[in-house]
Coordinates of C-alpha atoms in Angstrom, one line a residue:
Chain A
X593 CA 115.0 -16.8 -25.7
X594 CA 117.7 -19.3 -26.3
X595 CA 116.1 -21.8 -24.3
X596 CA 113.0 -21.3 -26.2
X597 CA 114.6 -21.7 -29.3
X598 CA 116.2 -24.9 -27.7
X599 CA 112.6 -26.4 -27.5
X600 CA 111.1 -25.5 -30.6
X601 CA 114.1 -27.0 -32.5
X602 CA 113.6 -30.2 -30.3
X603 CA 110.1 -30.5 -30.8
X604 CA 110.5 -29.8 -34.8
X605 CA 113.2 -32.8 -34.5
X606 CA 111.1 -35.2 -32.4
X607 CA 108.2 -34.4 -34.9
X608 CA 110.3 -34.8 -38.0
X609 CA 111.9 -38.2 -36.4
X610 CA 108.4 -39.6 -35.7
X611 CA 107.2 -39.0 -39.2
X612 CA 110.2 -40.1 -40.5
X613 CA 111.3 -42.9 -38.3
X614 CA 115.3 -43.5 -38.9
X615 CA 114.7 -47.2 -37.5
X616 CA 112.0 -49.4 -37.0
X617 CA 112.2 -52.3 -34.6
X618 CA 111.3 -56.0 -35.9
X619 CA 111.3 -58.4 -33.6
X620 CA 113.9 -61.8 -34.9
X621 CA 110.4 -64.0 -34.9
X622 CA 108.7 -61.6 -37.5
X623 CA 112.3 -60.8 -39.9
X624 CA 113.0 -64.8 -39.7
X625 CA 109.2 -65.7 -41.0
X626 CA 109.4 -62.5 -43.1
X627 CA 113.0 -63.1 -44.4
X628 CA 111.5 -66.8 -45.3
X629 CA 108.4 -65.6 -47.0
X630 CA 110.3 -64.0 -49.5
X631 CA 113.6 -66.5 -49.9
X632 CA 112.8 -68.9 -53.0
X633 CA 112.7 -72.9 -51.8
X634 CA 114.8 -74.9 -54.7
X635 CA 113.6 -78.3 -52.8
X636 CA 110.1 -77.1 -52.5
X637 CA 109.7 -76.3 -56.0
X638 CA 111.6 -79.2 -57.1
X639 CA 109.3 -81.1 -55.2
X640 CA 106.4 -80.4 -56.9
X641 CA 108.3 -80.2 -60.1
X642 CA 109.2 -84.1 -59.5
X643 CA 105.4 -85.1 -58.5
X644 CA 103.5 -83.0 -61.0
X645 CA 104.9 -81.1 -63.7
X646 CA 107.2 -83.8 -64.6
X647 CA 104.8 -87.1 -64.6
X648 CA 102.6 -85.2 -67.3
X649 CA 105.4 -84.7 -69.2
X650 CA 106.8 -88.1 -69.8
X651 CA 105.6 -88.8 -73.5
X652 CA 107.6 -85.7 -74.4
X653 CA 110.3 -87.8 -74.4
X654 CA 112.4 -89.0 -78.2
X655 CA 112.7 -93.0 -78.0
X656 CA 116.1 -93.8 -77.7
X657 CA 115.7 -96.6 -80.7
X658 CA 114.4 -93.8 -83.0
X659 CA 117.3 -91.6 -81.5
X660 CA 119.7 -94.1 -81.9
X661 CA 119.0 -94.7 -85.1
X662 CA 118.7 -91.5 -86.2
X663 CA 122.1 -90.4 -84.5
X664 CA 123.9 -93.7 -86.9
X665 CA 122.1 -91.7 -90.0
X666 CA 123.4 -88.5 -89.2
X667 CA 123.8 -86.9 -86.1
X668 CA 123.7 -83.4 -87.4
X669 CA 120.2 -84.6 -88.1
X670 CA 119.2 -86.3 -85.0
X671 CA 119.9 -83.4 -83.3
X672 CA 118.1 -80.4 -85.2
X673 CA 115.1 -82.8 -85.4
X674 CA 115.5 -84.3 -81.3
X675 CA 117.5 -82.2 -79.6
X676 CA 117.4 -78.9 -77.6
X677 CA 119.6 -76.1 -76.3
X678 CA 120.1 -73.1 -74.1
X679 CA 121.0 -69.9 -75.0
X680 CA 124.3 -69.5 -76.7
X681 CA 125.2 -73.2 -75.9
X682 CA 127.2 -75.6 -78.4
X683 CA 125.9 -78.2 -76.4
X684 CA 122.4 -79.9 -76.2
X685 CA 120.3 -82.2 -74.5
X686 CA 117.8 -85.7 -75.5
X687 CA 114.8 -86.1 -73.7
X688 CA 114.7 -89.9 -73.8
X689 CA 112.9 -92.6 -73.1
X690 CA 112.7 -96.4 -74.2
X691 CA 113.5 -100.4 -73.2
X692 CA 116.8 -101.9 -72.9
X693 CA 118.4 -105.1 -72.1
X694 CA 121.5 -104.8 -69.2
X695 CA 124.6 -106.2 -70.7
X696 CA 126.9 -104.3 -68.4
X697 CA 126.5 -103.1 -64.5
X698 CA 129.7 -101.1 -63.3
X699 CA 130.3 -98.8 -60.2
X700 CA 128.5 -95.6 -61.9
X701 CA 126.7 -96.8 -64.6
X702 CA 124.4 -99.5 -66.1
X703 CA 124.7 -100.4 -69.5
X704 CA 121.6 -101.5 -72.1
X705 CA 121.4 -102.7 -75.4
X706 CA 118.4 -101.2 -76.4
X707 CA 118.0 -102.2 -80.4
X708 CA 117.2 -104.9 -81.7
X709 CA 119.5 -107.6 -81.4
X710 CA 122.0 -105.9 -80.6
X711 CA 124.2 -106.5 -77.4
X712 CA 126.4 -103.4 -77.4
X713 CA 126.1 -100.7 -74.6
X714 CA 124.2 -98.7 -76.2
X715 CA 122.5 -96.5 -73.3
X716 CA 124.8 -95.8 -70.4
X717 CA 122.5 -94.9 -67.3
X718 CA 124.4 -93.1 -65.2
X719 CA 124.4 -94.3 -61.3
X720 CA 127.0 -92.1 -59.4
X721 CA 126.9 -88.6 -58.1
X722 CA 124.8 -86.8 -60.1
X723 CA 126.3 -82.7 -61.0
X724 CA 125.1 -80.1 -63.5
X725 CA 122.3 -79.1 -64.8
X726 CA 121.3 -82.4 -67.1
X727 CA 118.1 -82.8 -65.6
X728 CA 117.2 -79.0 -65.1
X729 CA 117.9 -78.2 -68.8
X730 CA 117.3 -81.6 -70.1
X731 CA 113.3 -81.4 -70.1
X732 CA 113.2 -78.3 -72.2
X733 CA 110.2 -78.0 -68.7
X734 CA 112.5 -74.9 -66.8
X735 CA 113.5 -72.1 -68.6
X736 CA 116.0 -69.3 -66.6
X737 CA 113.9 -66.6 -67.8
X738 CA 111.5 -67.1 -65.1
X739 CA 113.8 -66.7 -62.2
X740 CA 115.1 -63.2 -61.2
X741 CA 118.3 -64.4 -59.8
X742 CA 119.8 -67.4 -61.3
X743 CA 121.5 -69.1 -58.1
X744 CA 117.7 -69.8 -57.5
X745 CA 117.5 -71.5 -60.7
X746 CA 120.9 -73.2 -59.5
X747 CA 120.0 -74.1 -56.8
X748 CA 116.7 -76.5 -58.6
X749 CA 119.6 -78.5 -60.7
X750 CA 121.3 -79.4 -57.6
X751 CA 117.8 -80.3 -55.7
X752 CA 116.4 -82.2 -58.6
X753 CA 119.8 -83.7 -59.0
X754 CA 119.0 -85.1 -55.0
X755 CA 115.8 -86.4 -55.9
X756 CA 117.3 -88.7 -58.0
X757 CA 120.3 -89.9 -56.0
X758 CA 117.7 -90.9 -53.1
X759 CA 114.8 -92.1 -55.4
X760 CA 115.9 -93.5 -58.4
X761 CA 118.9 -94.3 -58.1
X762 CA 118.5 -96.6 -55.4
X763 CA 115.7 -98.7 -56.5
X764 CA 117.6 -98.9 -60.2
X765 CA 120.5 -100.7 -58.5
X766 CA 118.5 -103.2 -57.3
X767 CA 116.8 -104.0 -60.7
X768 CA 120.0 -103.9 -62.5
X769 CA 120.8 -107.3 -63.6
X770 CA 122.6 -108.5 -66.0
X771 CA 120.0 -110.0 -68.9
X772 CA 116.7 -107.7 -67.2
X773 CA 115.0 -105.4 -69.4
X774 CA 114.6 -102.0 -68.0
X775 CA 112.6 -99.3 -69.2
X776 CA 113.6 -95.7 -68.4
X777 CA 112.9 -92.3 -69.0
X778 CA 115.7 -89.1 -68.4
X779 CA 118.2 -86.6 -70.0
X780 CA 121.0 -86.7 -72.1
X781 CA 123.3 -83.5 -72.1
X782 CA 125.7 -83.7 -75.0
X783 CA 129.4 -81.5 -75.2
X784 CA 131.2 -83.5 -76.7
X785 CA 129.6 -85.6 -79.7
X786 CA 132.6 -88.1 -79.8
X787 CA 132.5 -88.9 -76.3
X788 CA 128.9 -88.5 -75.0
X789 CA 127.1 -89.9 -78.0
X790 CA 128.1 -93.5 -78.0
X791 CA 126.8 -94.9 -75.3
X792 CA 124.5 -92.1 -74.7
X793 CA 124.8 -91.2 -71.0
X794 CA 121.0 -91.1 -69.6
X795 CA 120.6 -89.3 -66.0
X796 CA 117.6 -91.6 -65.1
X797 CA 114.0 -90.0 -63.6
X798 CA 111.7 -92.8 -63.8
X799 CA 113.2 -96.5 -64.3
X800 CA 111.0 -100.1 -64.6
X801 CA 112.2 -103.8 -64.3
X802 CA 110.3 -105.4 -67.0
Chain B
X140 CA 116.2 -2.1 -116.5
X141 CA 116.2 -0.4 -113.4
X142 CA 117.5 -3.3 -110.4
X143 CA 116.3 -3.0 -107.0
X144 CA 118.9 -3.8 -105.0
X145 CA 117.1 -3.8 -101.8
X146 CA 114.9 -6.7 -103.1
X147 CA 117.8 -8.3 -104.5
X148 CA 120.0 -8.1 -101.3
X149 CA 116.4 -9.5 -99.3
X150 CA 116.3 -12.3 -101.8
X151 CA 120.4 -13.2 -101.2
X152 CA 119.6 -13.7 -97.4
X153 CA 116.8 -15.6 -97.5
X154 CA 118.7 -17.7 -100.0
X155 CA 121.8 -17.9 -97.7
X156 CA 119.3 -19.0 -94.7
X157 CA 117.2 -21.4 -96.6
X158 CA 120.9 -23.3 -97.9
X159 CA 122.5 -23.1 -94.1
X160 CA 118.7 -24.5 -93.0
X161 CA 119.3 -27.3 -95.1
X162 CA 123.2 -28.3 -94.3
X163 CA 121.9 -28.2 -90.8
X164 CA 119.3 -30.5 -91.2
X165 CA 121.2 -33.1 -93.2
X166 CA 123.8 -33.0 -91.0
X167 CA 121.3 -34.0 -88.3
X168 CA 120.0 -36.2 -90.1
X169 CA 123.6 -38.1 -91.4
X170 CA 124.8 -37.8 -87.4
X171 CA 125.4 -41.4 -85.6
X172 CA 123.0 -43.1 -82.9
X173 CA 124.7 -43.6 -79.8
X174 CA 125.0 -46.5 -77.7
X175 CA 126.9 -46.6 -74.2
X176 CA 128.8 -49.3 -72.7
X177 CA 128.7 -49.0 -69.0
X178 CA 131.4 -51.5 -67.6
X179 CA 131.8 -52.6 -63.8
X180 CA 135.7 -51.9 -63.3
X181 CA 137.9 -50.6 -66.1
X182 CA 140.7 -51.7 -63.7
X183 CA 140.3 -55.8 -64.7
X184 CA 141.9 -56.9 -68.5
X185 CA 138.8 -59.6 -68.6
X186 CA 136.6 -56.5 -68.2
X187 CA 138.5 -54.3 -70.5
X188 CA 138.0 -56.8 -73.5
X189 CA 134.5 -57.0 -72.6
X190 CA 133.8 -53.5 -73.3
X191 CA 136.2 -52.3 -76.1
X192 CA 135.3 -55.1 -77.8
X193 CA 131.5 -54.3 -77.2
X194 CA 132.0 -50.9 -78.4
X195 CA 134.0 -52.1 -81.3
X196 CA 131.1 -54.1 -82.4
X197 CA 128.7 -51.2 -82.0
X198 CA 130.6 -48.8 -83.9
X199 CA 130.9 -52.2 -86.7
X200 CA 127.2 -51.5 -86.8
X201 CA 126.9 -47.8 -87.4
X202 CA 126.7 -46.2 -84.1
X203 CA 128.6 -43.5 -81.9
X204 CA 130.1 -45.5 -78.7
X205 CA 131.3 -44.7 -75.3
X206 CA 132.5 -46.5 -72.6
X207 CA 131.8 -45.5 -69.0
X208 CA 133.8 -46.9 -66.5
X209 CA 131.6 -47.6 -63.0
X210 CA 135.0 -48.4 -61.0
X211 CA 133.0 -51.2 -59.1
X212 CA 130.7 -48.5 -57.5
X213 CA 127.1 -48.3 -57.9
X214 CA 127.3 -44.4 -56.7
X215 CA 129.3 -43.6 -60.0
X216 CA 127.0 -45.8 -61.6
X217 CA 124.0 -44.4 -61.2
X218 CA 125.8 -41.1 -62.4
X219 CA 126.4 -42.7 -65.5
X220 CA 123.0 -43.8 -66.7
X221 CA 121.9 -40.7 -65.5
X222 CA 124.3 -38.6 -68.2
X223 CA 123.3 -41.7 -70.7
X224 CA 119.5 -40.8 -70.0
X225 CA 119.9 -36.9 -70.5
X226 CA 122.9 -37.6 -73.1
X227 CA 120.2 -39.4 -75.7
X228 CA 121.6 -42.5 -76.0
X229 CA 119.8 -45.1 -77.5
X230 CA 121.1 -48.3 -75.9
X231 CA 123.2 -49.6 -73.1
X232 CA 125.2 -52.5 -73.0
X233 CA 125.7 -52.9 -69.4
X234 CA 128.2 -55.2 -67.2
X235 CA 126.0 -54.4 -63.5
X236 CA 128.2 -53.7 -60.3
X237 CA 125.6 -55.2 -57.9
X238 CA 123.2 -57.5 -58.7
X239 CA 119.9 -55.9 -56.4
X240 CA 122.0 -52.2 -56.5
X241 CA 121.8 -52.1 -60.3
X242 CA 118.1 -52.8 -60.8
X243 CA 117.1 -49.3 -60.7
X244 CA 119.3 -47.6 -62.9
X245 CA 118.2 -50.0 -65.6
X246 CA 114.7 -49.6 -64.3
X247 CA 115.3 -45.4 -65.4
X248 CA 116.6 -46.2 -68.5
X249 CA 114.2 -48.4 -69.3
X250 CA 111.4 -46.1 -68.2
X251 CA 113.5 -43.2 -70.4
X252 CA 112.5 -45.5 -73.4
X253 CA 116.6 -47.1 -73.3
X254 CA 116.8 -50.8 -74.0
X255 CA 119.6 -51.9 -71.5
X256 CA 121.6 -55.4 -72.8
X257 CA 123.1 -56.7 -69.4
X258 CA 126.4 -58.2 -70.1
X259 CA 128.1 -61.0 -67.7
X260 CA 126.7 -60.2 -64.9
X261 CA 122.9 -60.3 -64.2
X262 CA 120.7 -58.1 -61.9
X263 CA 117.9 -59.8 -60.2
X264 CA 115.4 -58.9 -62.0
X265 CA 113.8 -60.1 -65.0
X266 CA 111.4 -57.5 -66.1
X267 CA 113.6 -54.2 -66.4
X268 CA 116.9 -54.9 -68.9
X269 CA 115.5 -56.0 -72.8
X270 CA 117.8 -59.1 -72.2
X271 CA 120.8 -60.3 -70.5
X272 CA 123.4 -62.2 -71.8
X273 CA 125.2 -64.3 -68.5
X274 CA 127.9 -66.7 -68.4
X275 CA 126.9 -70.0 -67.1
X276 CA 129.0 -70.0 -64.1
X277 CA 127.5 -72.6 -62.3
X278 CA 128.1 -75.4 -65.0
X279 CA 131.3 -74.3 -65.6
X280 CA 132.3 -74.8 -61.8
X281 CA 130.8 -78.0 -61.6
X282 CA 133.0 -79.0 -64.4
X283 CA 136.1 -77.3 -62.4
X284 CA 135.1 -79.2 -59.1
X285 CA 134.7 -82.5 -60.7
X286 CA 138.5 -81.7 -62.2
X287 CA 139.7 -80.1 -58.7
X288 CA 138.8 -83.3 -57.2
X289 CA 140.1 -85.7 -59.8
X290 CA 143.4 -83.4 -59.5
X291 CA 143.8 -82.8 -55.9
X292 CA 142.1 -86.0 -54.8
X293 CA 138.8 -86.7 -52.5
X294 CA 141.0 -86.0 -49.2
X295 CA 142.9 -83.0 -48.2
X296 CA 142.6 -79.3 -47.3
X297 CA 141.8 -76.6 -49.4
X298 CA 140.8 -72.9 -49.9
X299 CA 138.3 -70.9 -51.6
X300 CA 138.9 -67.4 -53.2
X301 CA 135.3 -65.6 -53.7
X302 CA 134.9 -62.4 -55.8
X303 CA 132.7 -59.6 -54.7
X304 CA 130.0 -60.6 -52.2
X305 CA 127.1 -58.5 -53.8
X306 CA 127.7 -60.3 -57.3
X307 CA 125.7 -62.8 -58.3
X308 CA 128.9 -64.6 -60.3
X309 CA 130.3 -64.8 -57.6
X310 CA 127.8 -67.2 -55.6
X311 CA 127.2 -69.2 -58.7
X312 CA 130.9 -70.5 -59.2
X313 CA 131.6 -71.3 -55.6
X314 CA 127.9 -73.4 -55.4
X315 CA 128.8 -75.0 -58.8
X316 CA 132.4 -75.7 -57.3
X317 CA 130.9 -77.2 -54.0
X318 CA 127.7 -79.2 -55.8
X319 CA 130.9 -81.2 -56.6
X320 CA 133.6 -80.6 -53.9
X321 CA 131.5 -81.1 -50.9
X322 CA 130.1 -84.9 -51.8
X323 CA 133.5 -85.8 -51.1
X324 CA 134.2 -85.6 -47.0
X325 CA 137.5 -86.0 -47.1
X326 CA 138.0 -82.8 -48.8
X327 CA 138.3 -80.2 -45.9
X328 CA 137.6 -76.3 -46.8
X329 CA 139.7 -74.9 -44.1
X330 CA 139.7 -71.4 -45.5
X331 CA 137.3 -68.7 -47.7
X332 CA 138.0 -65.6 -48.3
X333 CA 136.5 -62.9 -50.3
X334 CA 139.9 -61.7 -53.0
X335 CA 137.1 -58.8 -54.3
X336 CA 138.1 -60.2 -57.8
X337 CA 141.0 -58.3 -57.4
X338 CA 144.6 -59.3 -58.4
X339 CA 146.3 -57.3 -55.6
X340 CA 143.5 -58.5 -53.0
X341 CA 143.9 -62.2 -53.8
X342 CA 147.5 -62.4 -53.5
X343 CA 147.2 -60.4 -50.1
X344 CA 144.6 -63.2 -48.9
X345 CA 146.4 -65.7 -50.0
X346 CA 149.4 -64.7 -48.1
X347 CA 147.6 -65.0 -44.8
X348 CA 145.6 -68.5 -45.7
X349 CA 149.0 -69.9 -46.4
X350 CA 150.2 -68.8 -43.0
X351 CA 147.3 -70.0 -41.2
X352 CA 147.2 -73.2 -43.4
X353 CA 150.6 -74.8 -44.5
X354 CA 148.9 -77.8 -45.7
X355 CA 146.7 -76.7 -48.3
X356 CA 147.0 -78.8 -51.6
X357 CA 144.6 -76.4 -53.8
X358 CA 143.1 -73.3 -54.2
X359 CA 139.9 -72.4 -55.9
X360 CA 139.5 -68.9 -57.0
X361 CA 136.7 -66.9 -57.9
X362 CA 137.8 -65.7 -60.8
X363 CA 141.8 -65.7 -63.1
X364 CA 142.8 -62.3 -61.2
X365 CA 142.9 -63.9 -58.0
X366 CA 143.9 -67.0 -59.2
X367 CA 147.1 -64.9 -60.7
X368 CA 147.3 -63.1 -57.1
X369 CA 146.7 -66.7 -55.2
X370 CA 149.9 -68.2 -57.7
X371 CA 152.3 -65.4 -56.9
X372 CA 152.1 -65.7 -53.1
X373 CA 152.6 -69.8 -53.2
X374 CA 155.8 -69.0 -55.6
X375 CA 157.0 -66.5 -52.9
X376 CA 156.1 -69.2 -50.3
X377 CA 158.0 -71.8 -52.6
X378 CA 154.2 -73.5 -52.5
X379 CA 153.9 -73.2 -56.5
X380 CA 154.7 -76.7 -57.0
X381 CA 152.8 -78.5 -54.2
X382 CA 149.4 -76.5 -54.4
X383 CA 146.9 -76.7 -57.0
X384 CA 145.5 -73.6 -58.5
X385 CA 142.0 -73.4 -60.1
X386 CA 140.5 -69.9 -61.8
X387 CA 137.7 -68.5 -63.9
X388 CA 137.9 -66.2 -66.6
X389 CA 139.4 -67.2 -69.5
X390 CA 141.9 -64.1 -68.9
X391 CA 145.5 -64.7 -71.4
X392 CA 147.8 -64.3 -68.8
X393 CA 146.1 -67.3 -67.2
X394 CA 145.6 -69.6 -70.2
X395 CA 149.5 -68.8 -70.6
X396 CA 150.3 -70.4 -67.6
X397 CA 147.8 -73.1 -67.6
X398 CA 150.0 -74.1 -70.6
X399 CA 153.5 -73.3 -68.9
X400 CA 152.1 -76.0 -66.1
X401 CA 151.5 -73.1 -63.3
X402 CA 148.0 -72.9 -63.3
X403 CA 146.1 -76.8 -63.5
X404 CA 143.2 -75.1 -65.1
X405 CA 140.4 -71.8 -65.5
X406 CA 136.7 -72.0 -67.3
X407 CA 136.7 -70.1 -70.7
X408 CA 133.7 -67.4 -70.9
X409 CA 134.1 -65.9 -73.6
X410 CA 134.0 -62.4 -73.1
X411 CA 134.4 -61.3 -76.8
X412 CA 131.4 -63.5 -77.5
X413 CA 129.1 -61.6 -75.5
X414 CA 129.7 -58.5 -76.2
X415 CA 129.6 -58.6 -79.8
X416 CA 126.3 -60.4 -79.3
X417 CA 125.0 -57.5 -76.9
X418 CA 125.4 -55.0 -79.7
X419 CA 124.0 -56.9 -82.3
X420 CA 120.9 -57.5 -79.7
X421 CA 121.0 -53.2 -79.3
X422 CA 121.3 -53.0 -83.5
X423 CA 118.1 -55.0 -83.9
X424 CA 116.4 -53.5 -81.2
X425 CA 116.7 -50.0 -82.5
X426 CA 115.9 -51.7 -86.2
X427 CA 112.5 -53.1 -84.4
X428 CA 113.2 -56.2 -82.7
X429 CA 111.6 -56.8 -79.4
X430 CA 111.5 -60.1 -78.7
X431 CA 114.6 -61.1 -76.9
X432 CA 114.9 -63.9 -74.4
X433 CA 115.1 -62.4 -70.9
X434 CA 118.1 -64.7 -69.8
X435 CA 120.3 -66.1 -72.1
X436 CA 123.1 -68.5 -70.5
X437 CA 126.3 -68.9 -72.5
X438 CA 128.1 -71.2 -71.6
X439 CA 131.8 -72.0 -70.2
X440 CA 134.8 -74.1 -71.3
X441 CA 137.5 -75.9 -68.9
X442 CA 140.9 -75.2 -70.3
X443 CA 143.6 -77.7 -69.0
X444 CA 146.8 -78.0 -70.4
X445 CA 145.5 -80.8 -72.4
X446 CA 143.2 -79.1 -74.4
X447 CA 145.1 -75.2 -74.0
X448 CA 146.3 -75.2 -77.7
X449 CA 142.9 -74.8 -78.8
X450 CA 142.3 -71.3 -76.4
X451 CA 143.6 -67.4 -76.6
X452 CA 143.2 -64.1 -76.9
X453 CA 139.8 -64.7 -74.3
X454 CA 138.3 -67.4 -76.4
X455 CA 138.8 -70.7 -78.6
X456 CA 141.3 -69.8 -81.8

């Protein structure tokens, strides 16, 4: 009787345990494809960011003699009518683009006179190690609404950030002469209007020798 | 004239019900909305600000408030929304325990008809919480690493406090802080431990670091409780002098000693800021509002003791 009882209770178990399976076996191969199905690709998307979404974008830009300008009127002005932010942020960014003369090329930075007649360092572009999230936010192109968790959205500054210290940046070093005119296109991220504002400090995309 | 007193007696009850009917009713009707404020960990002063001053700003607006206290457990949690749900409450401003753990207790109250305002901290998901109002950690520590390495130099060892491993925080400022840190190879991470964002825990780990690593010239912490922990064990060590300390927060016992030259520097959030915004964002959602911005960064400030005079009481004076 007991032994009987034995059974049925191990049948009811095994039957149970097969319907309900308290593990399932996957074999490394199919969780390593599986695991990279579903993890987001920042250099992948910035990829096709950089060759496509971008390039369409490029007369979106504010020329930087119209900014300029605008920011020696008023710069209260220039920004509400050129500028744009993200969420709570004090801080803002230019979408910019124009032509400037080098008057200046230092370890980090090129400098360009870019109105008329003028030969002050007006537009710094910046040549160093690119940080932050200038380019990402810059565009007004990427919003952090469309990303569930936000180190994916991270992780595109830092691989659009790479983009330009292997593509741009190289090929602007070697146009930067003193006296060449340079057309460029990029972002301006402004925290501090005293100290960002004058030369405006332009994380390049696209740069020309003219 | 002959009364009926009967009739008359009839008449004085139904008169007495029809007057206690209507006290009822406009008491109902004159009793407060309620909105709950579900914190991570009561046991943190960064958090505590966060939701008393969230609460204050909701009761400001008109509405009952209570704060429920998820001790950094998604079991107690889940308990919570679940009393909010059957509780009628008609908002929650919510700072998540776990980033994937926390998605489906919003996802109930959302499905109960409860707008959920995440606060801080984000869950990975962007089509359950009405909105969710998040620190910009990243930014902030890649403004701390570009200081850390100006401070400490581009050669040397250091160590890395991280908070709680399921929080998404917590990833952010430690890949803002290395964007920066690791372009620099002379700048050797020869220790990172998780502190749990704990003041207690980050003093303990710090201890051991120190003894596995005498030569340590800074320390990057997760967040100002550790980086309080972290400064205590290098004073004990007699370290305080010689290693650089670097938190996250914006807490006032760490803006205090950024200014008494202990600390070299912590990114401001702005806890206060948030909070009172989350309410608001609950207010005009129960008035009608509906369309809020799914992820809203705000962002952070570096406080040095350059610039401390302008920071307190978890924000800029």
């Amino acid at each position: 009787m007991r032994f009987t009882r034995g059974i049925i209770a191990l049948v009811i178990t095994a039957g149970v345990c097969w319907r309900f399976p308290l593990f399932h076996v996957v074999t490394r191969k199919t969780a390593t494809a599986e695991n990279a199905a579903t993890t987001f690709n920042a250099r992948q998307f910035a990829e096709t960011f950089w060759t496509k979404q971008l390039p369409a974008s490029l007369d979106k830009t504010v020329k930087a003699a119209v900014l300029l300008s605008a920011i020696q009127s008023d710069v209260a002005t220039a920004k509400r009518n050129f500028s744009r932010s993200v969420g709570l942020s004090e801080g803002y960014f230019y979408f910019v683009s124009g032509t400037g003369r080098v008057v200046a090329v230092l370890d980090d930075e090129i400098s360009l006179a870019v109105t008329a007649g003028s030969t002050n360092a007006e537009v710094s572009l910046q040549t160093g190690l690119i940080f932050g999230n200038t380019l990402r936010d810059g565009t007004g192109l990427l919003n952090a609404s469309d990303y569930p968790n936000s180190q994916d959205f991270n992780d595109i500054a830092a691989a659009l950030n790479h983009i330009v210290e292997t593509r741009v940046l190289p090929k602007l070093r070697g146009q930067a002469k003193v006296g060449a005119n340079i057309s460029f296109v990029g972002c301006t991220e402004v925290d501090d209007e005293s100290a960002d504002l004058k030369p405006l400090k332009v994380v390049p995309i696209q740069t020309e020798a003219e | 004239m002959k009364i009926n007193w009967l009739k008359l007696a009839f008449a004085a009850v139904l008169a007495m019900a029809a007057l206690r009917f209507t006290e009822t009713a406009t008491a109902q009707a004159a009793a407060k909305q309620k909105i709950a404020v579900v914190i991570s960990t009561m046991n943190n002063p960064w958090f505590v600000v966060l939701g008393e001053t969230a609460k204050a700003r909701a009761i400001e607006l008109g509405y009952d408030a209570t704060i429920f206290d998820s001790q950094n457990d998604t079991a107690k949690e889940a308990a919570h929304f679940e009393n909010l749900i059957a509780g009628g409450y008609k908002a929650v401003l919510f700072n998540p325990t776990d980033a994937n753990g926390s998605i489906a207790n919003v996802q109930k109250a959302k499905a109960a008809g409860i707008p959920v305002f995440c606060i801080d901290r984000e869950i990975n998901s962007t089509n359950a919480a009405t909105a969710q109002m998040l620190s910009d950690s990243y930014s902030g520590c890649v403004k701390l690493g570009q200081l850390f390495v100006k401070t400490v130099g581009k050669d040397g060892e250091y160590a890395e406090l991280l908070g709680l491993v399921g929080d998404n925080n917590t990833w952010n400022r430690s890949k803002g802080f290395h964007s920066v840190v690791d372009r620099f190879p002379g700048l050797k991470m020869v220790a990172q431990q998780s502190g749990e964002f704990d003041r207690a825990k980050g003093l303990e780990v710090m201890e051991s670091i120190l003894q596995a690593h005498p030569n340590i010239k800074g320390v990057f912490c997760g967040n100002d409780s550790m980086a309080m922990g972290a400064y205590q064990a290098l004073v004990t060590a007699g370290k305080a002098d010689v290693v650089k300390v670097f938190g996250f927060d914006g807490a006032d016992d760490v803006v205090k000693s950024i200014a008494d030259g202990k600390i070299v520097a912590t990114g401001m959030q702005f806890p206060k800021k948030m909070a009172q915004q989350s309410a608001e964002f609950a207010d005009q959602y129960i008035k009608g509002k509906r369309d809020f911005a799914q992820k809203i960064p705000v962002p952070v400030e570096i406080v040095t003791k350059e610039n401390v005079s302008k920071y307190g009481d978890y924000g800029k004076k």
